[in-house]
XYZ file of C-alpha atoms in Angstrom:
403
model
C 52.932 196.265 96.442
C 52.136 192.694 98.014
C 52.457 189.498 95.655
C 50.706 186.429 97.109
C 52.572 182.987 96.133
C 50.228 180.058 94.245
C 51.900 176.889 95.853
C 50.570 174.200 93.638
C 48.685 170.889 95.162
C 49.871 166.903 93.390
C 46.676 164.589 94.192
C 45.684 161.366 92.277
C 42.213 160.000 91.843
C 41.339 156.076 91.796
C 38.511 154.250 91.911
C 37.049 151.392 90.467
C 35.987 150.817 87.236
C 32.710 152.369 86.226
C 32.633 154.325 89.787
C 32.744 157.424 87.450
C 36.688 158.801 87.863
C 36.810 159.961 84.171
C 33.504 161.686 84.635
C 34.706 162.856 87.998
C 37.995 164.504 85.937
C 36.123 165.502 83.421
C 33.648 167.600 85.319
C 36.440 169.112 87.492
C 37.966 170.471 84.480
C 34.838 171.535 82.816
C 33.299 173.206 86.162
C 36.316 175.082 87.265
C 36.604 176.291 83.646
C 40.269 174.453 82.890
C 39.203 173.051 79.164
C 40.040 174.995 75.959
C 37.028 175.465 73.776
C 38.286 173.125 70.809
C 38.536 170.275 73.654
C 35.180 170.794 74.528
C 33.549 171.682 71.237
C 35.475 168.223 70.245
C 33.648 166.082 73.149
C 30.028 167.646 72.845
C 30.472 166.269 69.109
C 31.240 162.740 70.125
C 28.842 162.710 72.343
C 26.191 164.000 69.971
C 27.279 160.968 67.492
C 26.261 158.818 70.541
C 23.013 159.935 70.895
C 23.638 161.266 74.275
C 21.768 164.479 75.204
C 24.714 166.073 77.314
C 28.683 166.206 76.721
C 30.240 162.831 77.745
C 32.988 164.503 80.416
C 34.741 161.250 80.975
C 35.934 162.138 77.156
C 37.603 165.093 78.423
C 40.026 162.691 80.243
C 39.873 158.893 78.377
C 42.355 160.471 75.530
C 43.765 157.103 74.669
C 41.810 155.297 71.868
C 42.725 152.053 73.882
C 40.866 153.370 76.982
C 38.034 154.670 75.059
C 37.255 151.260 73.119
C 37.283 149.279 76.486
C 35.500 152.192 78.533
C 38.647 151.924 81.763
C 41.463 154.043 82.376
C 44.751 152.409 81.523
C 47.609 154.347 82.162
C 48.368 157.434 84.447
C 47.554 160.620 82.680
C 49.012 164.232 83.963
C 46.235 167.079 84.051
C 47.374 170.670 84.987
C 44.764 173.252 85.772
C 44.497 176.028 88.073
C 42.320 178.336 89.787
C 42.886 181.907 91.460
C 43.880 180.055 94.910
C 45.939 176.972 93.513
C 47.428 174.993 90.601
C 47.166 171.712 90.692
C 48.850 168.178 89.171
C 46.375 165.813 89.008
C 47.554 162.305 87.918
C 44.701 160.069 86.981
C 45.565 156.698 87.617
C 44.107 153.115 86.631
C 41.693 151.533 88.651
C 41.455 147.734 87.848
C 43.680 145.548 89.711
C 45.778 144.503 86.493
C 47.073 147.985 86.956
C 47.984 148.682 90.532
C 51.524 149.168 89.747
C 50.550 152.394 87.277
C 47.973 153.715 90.703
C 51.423 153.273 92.706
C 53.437 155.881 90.184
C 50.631 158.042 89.602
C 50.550 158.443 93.506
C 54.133 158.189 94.654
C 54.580 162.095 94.403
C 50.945 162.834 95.480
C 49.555 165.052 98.393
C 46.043 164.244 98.777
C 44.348 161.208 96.787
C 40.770 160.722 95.559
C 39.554 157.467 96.494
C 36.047 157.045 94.638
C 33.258 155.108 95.925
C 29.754 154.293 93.342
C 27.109 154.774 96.110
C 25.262 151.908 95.101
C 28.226 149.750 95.478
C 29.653 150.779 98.518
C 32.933 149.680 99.392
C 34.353 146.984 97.248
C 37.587 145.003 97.286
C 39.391 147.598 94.744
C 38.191 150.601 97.306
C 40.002 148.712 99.748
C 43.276 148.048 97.233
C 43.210 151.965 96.735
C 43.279 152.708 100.747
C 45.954 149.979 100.839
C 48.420 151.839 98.217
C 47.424 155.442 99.790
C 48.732 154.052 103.325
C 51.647 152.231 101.673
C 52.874 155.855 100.178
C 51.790 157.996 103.299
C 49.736 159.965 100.978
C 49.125 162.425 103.878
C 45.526 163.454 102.657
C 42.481 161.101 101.498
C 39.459 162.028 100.038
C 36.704 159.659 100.321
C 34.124 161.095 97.195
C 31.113 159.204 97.248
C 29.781 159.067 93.612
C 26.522 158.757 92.085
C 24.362 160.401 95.006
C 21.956 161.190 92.254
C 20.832 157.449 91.923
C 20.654 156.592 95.348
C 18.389 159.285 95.659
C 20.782 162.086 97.440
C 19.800 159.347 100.909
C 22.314 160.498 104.094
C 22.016 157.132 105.601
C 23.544 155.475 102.267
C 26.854 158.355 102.457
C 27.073 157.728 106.457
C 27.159 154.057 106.185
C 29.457 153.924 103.228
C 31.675 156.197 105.392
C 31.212 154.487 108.366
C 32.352 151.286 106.934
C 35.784 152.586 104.921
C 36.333 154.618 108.297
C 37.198 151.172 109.889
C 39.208 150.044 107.258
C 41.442 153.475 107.022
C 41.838 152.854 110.922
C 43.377 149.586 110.294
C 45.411 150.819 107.546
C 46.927 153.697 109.205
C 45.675 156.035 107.016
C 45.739 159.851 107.940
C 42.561 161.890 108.795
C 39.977 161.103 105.680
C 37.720 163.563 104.661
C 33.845 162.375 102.973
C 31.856 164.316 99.901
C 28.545 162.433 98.716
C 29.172 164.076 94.689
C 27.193 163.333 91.716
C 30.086 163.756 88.768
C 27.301 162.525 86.207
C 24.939 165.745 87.478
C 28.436 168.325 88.926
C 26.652 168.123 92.467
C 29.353 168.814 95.314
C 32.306 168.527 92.678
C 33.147 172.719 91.874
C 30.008 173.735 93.405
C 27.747 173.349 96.119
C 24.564 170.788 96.070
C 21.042 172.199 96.981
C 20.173 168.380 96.762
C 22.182 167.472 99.768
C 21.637 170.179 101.968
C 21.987 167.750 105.169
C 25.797 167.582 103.940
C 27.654 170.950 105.348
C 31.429 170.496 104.187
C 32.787 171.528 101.367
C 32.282 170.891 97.689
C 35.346 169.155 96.328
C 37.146 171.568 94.509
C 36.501 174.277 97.773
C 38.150 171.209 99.311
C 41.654 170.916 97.125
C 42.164 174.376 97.245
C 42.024 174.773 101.211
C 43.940 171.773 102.490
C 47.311 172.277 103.237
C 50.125 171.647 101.522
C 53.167 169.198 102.917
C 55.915 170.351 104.750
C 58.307 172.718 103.759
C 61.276 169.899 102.165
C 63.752 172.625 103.829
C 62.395 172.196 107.355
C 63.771 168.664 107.581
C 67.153 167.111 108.494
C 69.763 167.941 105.560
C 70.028 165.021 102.541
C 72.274 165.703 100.024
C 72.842 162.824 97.622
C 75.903 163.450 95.554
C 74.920 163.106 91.983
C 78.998 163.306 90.391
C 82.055 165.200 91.738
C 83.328 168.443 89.537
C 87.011 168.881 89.516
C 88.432 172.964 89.130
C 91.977 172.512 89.490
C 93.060 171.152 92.994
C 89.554 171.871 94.774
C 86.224 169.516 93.669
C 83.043 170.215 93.651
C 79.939 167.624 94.811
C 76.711 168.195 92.885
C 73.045 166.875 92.812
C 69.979 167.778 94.297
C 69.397 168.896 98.443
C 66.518 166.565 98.564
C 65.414 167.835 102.231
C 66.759 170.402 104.593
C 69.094 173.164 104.474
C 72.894 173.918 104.414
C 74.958 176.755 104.637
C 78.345 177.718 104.952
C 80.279 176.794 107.995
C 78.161 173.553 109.094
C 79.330 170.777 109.850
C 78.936 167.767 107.713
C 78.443 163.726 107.615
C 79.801 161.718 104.343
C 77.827 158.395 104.237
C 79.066 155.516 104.145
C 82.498 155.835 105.248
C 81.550 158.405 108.059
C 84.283 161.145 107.503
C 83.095 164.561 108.651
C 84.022 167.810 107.161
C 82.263 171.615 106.632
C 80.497 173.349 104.011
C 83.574 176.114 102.668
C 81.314 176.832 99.264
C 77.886 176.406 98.113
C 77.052 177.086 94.582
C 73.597 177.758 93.253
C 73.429 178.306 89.043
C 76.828 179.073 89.150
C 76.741 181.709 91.513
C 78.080 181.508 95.198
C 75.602 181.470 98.132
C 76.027 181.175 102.100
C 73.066 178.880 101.669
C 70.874 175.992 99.884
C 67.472 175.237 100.783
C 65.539 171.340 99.379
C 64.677 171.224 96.775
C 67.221 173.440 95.105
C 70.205 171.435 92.808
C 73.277 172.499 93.931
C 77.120 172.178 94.180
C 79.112 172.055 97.685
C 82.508 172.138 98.407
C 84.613 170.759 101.817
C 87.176 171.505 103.600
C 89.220 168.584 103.416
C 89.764 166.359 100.525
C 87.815 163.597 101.297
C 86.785 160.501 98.994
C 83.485 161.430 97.811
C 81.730 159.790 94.916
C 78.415 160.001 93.536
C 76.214 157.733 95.538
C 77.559 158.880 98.596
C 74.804 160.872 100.717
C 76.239 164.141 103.079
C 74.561 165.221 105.923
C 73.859 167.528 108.457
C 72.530 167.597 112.153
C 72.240 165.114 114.545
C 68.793 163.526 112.890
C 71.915 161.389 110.690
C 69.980 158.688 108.616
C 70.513 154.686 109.380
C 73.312 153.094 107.920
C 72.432 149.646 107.162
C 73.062 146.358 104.950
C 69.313 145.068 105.969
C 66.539 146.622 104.102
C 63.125 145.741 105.648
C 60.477 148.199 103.452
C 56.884 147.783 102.312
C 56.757 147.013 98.268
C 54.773 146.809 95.178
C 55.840 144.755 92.393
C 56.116 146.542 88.975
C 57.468 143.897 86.784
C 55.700 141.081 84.800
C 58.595 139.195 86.107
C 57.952 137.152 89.385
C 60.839 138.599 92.500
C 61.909 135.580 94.624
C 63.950 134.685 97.897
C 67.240 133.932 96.796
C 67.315 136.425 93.393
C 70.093 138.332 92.849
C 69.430 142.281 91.860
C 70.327 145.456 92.408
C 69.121 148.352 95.040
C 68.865 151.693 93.895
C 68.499 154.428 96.584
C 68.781 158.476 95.200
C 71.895 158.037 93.476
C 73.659 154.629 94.840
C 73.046 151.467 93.358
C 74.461 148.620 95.125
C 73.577 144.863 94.667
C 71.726 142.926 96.847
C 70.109 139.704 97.314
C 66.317 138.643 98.519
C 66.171 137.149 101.842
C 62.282 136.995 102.767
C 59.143 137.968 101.097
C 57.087 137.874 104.414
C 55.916 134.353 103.736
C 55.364 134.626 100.380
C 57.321 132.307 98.123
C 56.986 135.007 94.887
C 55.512 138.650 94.272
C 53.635 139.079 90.863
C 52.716 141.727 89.072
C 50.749 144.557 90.742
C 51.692 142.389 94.291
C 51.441 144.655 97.417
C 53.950 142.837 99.988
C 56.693 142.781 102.553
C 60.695 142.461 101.728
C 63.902 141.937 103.685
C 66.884 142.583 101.544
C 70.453 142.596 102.365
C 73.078 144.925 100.312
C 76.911 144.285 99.488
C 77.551 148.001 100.840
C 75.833 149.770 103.304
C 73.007 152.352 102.386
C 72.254 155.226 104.367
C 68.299 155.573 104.433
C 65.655 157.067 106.659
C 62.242 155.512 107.249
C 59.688 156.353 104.099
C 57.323 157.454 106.843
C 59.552 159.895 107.708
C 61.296 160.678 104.038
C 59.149 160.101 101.042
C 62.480 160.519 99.360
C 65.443 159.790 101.166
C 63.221 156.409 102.723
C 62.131 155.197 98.630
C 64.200 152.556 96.722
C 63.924 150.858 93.375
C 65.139 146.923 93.345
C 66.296 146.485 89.556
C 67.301 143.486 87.375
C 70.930 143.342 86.906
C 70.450 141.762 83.830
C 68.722 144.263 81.782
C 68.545 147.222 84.293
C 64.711 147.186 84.047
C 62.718 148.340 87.264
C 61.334 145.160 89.139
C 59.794 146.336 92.386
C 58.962 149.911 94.331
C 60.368 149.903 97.785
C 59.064 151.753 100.756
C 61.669 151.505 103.854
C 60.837 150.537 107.200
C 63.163 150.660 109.533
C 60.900 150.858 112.663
């Protein structure tokens, strides 16, 4: 007997606010049939208090009373559903400017994002923001869903202009291949299923959409990165544990400890306890060497010839998170998987401060050397976090760029 495998799809929505995300979410849910009964039963009874003749959907997806009073999104919110061919982790993230920096976590892990258009808007400075942070995270799939067909009456030439026009920005940007879908959320047209209004549009509904398109690489299928997350000592022998963000190892290869360099091999590999001849990303595992070398969490071990840059000068592509402003000269810390090291601003590209929500350039240099890999290469292994060393709170989201 066969068993097919459900891989499961990450993707974050944004748009602007009133371009319809919530109802966008809502209907989603409703139409692929991934809301319980009391949920639903609950929103048709709002609604009905309202005087509105159909369920609200955005309800299904506004859950904080906060966002409901002011009618926006505010914070990210994690929706799990699933259909025969796929589960999916939607994160449905803010769309006003104020809250960029909650867009950038929402979409830091995602696949495929939803960038939502109102069709009688077109494309607006926020549509542009959203493209901006999708390009920023190599988000390697955008969907362009051009809302509110119903009110431009279903017209082609509004979708192809609208499309037209973000198609030049996207170029610009850098951002991958970006797929169109004229939808009505308000009406469920080309979101689960088909529209018989459109029928000069001939791709595929939304939801036919997020179940097709595939899913990233296989993490295993790229050079080995093992950040070592503490060292276990049994007797005279030690063991290095964490997670093998990306790539493979098994016993026998031969091995890079960064950042002192030493080389070694792979004489044990433990997986739950139990010994293996080899670990696959993402799985958490323990290793053991041959030699007694001077590991220590923070240190990265690698494998391959594809060895990652070992460098005091971080150049990377940022947003800033913190209410407090980052300048040149500030003092902070760098933390990269499991090594924090401190470090001190040296440019802003020009600017003289990043605020909150800033998108922007850095240059950093670090006390110790880091071993990183380009973030358009490694989503993981090319991320950092620059941190107040005051407090330890979380000041700016770094994306490397070592080209």
């Amino acid at each position: 007997m066969s068993t097919t495998t459900i891989d499961t799809l990450r993707f974050a929505t944004a748009g602007s606010v009133d371009d319809g995300k919530s109802t966008l979410v809502g209907r989603l849910l409703h139409d692929s049939k991934s809301v319980l009964t009391d949920q639903l039963e609950a929103v048709q009874r709002v609604s009905a208090d309202r005087g509105q003749d159909a369920p609200d959907l955005a309800l299904l997806t506004d859950g904080l009373r906060a966002e409901r009073e002011q009618g926006i999104t505010i914070d990210v919110a994690y929706r799990y559903f699933a259909t025969p061919r796929r589960r999916f982790i939607l994160a449905d993230t803010p769309g006003h400017v104020q809250y960029t920096r909650n867009m950038v976590t929402g979409a830091s892990t995602a696949e495929l994002a939803i960038v939502l258009i109102d069709a009688r808007n077109g494309v607006v400075e926020q549509t542009l923001r959203h493209a901006a942070v999708a390009a920023l995270l190599r988000v390697p799939h955008v969907v362009l869903a051009v809302n509110k067909m119903d009110l431009v009456g279903y017209e082609q030439a509004v979708f192809e202009r609208i499309v037209e026009e973000f198609a030049g920005h996207a170029a610009e940007l850098g951002l991958p291949s970006v797929t169109p879908i004229p939808v009505s959320a308000l009406v469920g047209d080309n979101v689960v299923d088909r529209s018989a209004h459109m029928d000069w549009y001939e791709g595929p509904a939304l939801l036919e959409f997020l179940e097709n398109v595939p899913v990233g690489a296989d993490p295993s299928d790229a050079p080995a990165r093992f950040p070592v997350q503490y060292v276990i000592r049994d007797g005279e022998v030690r063991w290095y544990a964490g997670q093998l963000v990306s790539g493979s190892l098994r016993v026998g290869d031969r091995v890079t400890v960064h950042p002192s360099g030493e080389t070694s091999e792979v004489t044990g590999i433990s997986v739950l306890g139990t010994e293996a001849e080899a670990a696959y990303a993402p799985q958490s595992v323990s290793l053991r060497l041959a030699d007694q070398r001077d590991v220590s969490r923070g240190d990265m071990i690698t494998a391959g010839v594809d060895a990652p840059l070992l460098t005091q000068d971080v150049r990377a592509a940022v947003c800033h998170l913190a209410d407090r402003p980052l300048r040149v000269g500030d003092r902070v810390l760098l933390r990269h998987t499991t090594r924090t090291v401190k470090a001190i601003v040296k440019d802003l590209g020009g600017a003289t401060a990043l605020l909150a929500n800033d998108l922007g350039r850095i240059t950093l240099r670090t006390a110790e050397p880091l071993a990183l890999d380009d973030y358009a290469v490694s989503r993981r292994t090319g991320a950092f976090l620059v941190i107040d060393p005051a407090d330890g709170a979380t000041l700016t989201a770094g994306m490397a760029d070592l080209t």
